[in-house]
């Protein structure tokens, strides 16, 4: 399944995947970073739909339409805030990737793009986060042939290097 995982550098708001993930917060009412960028690109209807969802637990995911995005769906998932690694952060981060992929399967998505969840404002060390992300994605793909491709869309070169390294270590 390693051949179905790709690491690229880019802006996830321009993604043409069937679904993109959003590194949301538990309110699902928008925020900074990639969340703000996705809401700006999708338009105000995205926030209107998010208001109907009544938030989301850390490590879970909820789906909306993509509105003005090329992607048909947005998978909103609040990542864990890093607080040293002893507070279930890795399990919660794995839960984000797994929950998004489960929703993608349910909604018939064949391609899914993720940003680097929790490694911005939430402070998760990117090397550790990348290992959790790629191993969780690989495990899911091994038993779910309906998903043809998962991409990590990294905003900067340092983040891309961390995901490239994690994928090559798999
Ligand atoms: P979190 O709160 O989960 O840490 P952030 O949005 O602060 O989320 O950061 C998560 C990652 O998303 C960071 O690596 C950040 O550089 C990246 N990012 C920000 N804007 C975009 C974008 N338009 N496309 C892809 N990644 C982005």
Coordinates of C-alpha atoms and ligand atoms in Angstrom, one line a residue:
X1 CA 0.0 0.0 0.0
X2 CA 3.0 2.3 0.2
X3 CA 2.7 3.0 -3.5
X4 CA -0.8 4.5 -2.8
X5 CA 0.7 7.1 -0.4
X6 CA 2.2 10.3 -1.9
X7 CA 4.0 13.2 -0.2
X8 CA 3.8 16.5 -2.0
X9 CA 4.5 20.1 -1.2
X10 CA 1.6 22.5 -1.9
X11 CA -1.6 24.3 -0.8
X12 CA -4.3 21.9 0.1
X13 CA -7.0 24.4 -0.8
X14 CA -6.1 23.8 -4.5
X15 CA -6.4 20.0 -4.2
X16 CA -8.4 18.1 -6.8
X17 CA -8.9 15.0 -4.5
X18 CA -12.4 13.7 -3.9
X19 CA -12.0 14.8 -0.2
X20 CA -9.6 16.9 1.7
X21 CA -9.0 16.8 5.5
X22 CA -9.1 20.0 7.5
X23 CA -7.0 20.3 10.7
X24 CA -10.0 21.8 12.6
X25 CA -10.6 22.6 16.2
X26 CA -13.3 21.0 18.3
X27 CA -15.8 23.8 17.7
X28 CA -15.6 23.2 13.9
X29 CA -16.4 26.9 13.6
X30 CA -13.1 27.9 11.8
X31 CA -9.7 29.0 13.0
X32 CA -6.3 30.0 11.8
X33 CA -3.8 28.1 9.7
X34 CA -5.0 25.6 7.2
X35 CA -8.5 25.7 8.7
X36 CA -8.9 29.4 7.9
X37 CA -7.5 28.9 4.4
X38 CA -10.0 26.1 3.7
X39 CA -12.9 28.1 4.9
X40 CA -11.8 31.1 2.8
X41 CA -11.4 29.0 -0.3
X42 CA -14.7 27.0 0.2
X43 CA -16.8 30.1 0.9
X44 CA -19.3 30.9 3.7
X45 CA -21.6 27.9 3.0
X46 CA -18.9 25.7 4.6
X47 CA -19.2 27.5 7.9
X48 CA -23.0 27.4 7.6
X49 CA -22.9 23.6 7.3
X50 CA -20.3 23.3 10.1
X51 CA -22.7 25.2 12.4
X52 CA -25.2 22.3 12.0
X53 CA -22.6 19.7 13.2
X54 CA -22.2 20.9 16.9
X55 CA -18.5 20.3 17.1
X56 CA -16.3 17.2 17.0
X57 CA -14.2 15.4 19.5
X58 CA -10.4 15.4 19.2
X59 CA -9.3 12.4 17.2
X60 CA -12.7 11.9 15.4
X61 CA -14.0 13.5 12.1
X62 CA -17.1 14.9 10.5
X63 CA -17.8 15.4 6.8
X64 CA -19.2 18.3 4.9
X65 CA -19.5 19.2 1.2
X66 CA -16.6 21.2 -0.3
X67 CA -18.6 24.1 -1.8
X68 CA -16.2 26.3 -3.8
X69 CA -13.3 23.9 -3.4
X70 CA -12.5 21.4 -6.2
X71 CA -12.7 18.7 -3.6
X72 CA -16.3 17.3 -3.2
X73 CA -16.0 16.8 0.5
X74 CA -14.1 18.2 3.5
X75 CA -13.2 15.9 6.4
X76 CA -13.0 18.1 9.5
X77 CA -10.8 16.5 12.2
X78 CA -9.5 18.2 15.4
X79 CA -6.0 17.0 16.1
X80 CA -4.5 16.8 19.6
X81 CA -2.6 19.7 21.1
X82 CA 0.9 18.4 21.9
X83 CA 1.5 18.4 25.6
X84 CA 4.7 16.3 25.9
X85 CA 3.5 13.0 24.4
X86 CA 2.2 11.4 27.6
X87 CA -1.4 12.4 27.1
X88 CA -2.6 10.1 24.4
X89 CA -1.5 12.4 21.6
X90 CA -0.3 9.6 19.3
X91 CA -3.6 7.6 19.7
X92 CA -5.7 10.7 19.1
X93 CA -3.6 11.7 16.0
X94 CA -4.0 8.2 14.6
X95 CA -7.7 8.5 15.3
X96 CA -7.9 11.7 13.1
X97 CA -6.4 9.9 10.1
X98 CA -8.4 6.7 10.6
X99 CA -11.7 8.5 11.2
X100 CA -11.2 10.7 8.0
X101 CA -10.4 7.6 5.9
X102 CA -13.5 5.7 7.3
X103 CA -15.7 8.6 6.2
X104 CA -14.0 8.8 2.9
X105 CA -14.7 5.1 2.3
X106 CA -18.4 5.6 3.4
X107 CA -18.8 8.4 0.9
X108 CA -17.2 6.7 -2.0
X109 CA -14.1 8.8 -2.2
X110 CA -11.2 7.3 -4.1
X111 CA -8.6 10.0 -3.4
X112 CA -8.0 11.8 -0.1
X113 CA -5.5 14.7 0.6
X114 CA -4.4 15.5 4.2
X115 CA -2.5 18.5 5.6
X116 CA 0.0 17.8 8.4
X117 CA -2.5 17.6 11.3
X118 CA -1.5 19.1 14.7
X119 CA 2.0 20.2 13.6
X120 CA 1.2 23.9 13.3
X121 CA -0.3 25.9 16.2
X122 CA -1.0 22.6 18.0
X123 CA 2.7 22.0 18.4
X124 CA 3.0 18.3 17.6
X125 CA 6.7 17.6 16.7
X126 CA 6.6 17.0 12.9
X127 CA 8.9 14.0 12.8
X128 CA 6.7 12.1 15.4
X129 CA 3.5 13.2 13.7
X130 CA 4.7 12.1 10.3
X131 CA 5.4 8.6 11.6
X132 CA 1.9 8.3 13.2
X133 CA 0.3 9.7 10.0
X134 CA 2.0 7.4 7.5
X135 CA 1.7 4.2 9.5
X136 CA -2.0 4.8 10.2
X137 CA -2.7 5.6 6.6
X138 CA -0.7 2.5 5.4
X139 CA -2.6 0.3 7.9
X140 CA -5.9 1.6 6.7
X141 CA -5.0 1.2 3.0
X142 CA -3.9 -2.4 3.6
X143 CA -7.5 -3.4 4.3
X144 CA -9.3 -0.9 2.2
X145 CA -8.7 -1.2 -1.5
X146 CA -11.5 1.2 -2.4
X147 CA -9.2 4.2 -1.5
X148 CA -6.8 4.5 -4.5
X149 CA -4.5 7.3 -3.3
X150 CA -3.8 9.3 -0.2
X151 CA -1.6 12.3 -0.4
X152 CA 0.0 14.3 2.4
X153 CA 0.0 17.9 1.1
X154 CA 2.8 19.6 3.0
X155 CA 2.9 23.4 3.1
X156 CA 6.7 23.7 3.5
X157 CA 9.8 21.8 2.6
X158 CA 10.7 20.9 6.2
X159 CA 7.3 19.3 6.7
X160 CA 7.6 17.4 3.4
X161 CA 11.1 16.1 4.3
X162 CA 9.6 14.7 7.6
X163 CA 6.8 12.8 5.8
X164 CA 9.2 11.6 3.1
X165 CA 11.5 10.2 5.8
X166 CA 8.6 8.6 7.6
X167 CA 7.3 7.0 4.4
X168 CA 10.7 5.6 3.5
X169 CA 11.1 4.1 7.0
X170 CA 7.8 2.1 6.7
Ligands
LIG1 P1 -3.0 22.5 13.8 O1 -3.8 23.5 14.7 O2 -3.7 21.2 13.7 O3 -1.6 22.5 14.3 P2 -2.3 24.4 11.6 O4 -3.2 24.8 10.6 O5 -1.8 25.4 12.6 O6 -3.1 23.1 12.4 O7 -1.1 23.6 10.9 C1 -1.1 22.4 10.4 C2 -0.2 22.3 9.2 O8 -0.9 22.9 8.0 C3 1.1 23.1 9.3 O9 2.2 22.3 8.7 C4 0.8 24.3 8.4 O10 2.0 24.8 7.8 C5 0.0 23.7 7.3 N1 -0.8 24.6 6.4 C6 -1.2 25.8 6.6 N2 -1.9 26.3 5.5 C7 -1.9 25.2 4.6 C8 -2.4 25.1 3.3 N3 -3.1 26.0 2.7 N4 -2.2 23.8 2.7 C9 -1.6 22.8 3.3 N5 -1.1 23.0 4.6 C10 -1.2 24.1 5.2

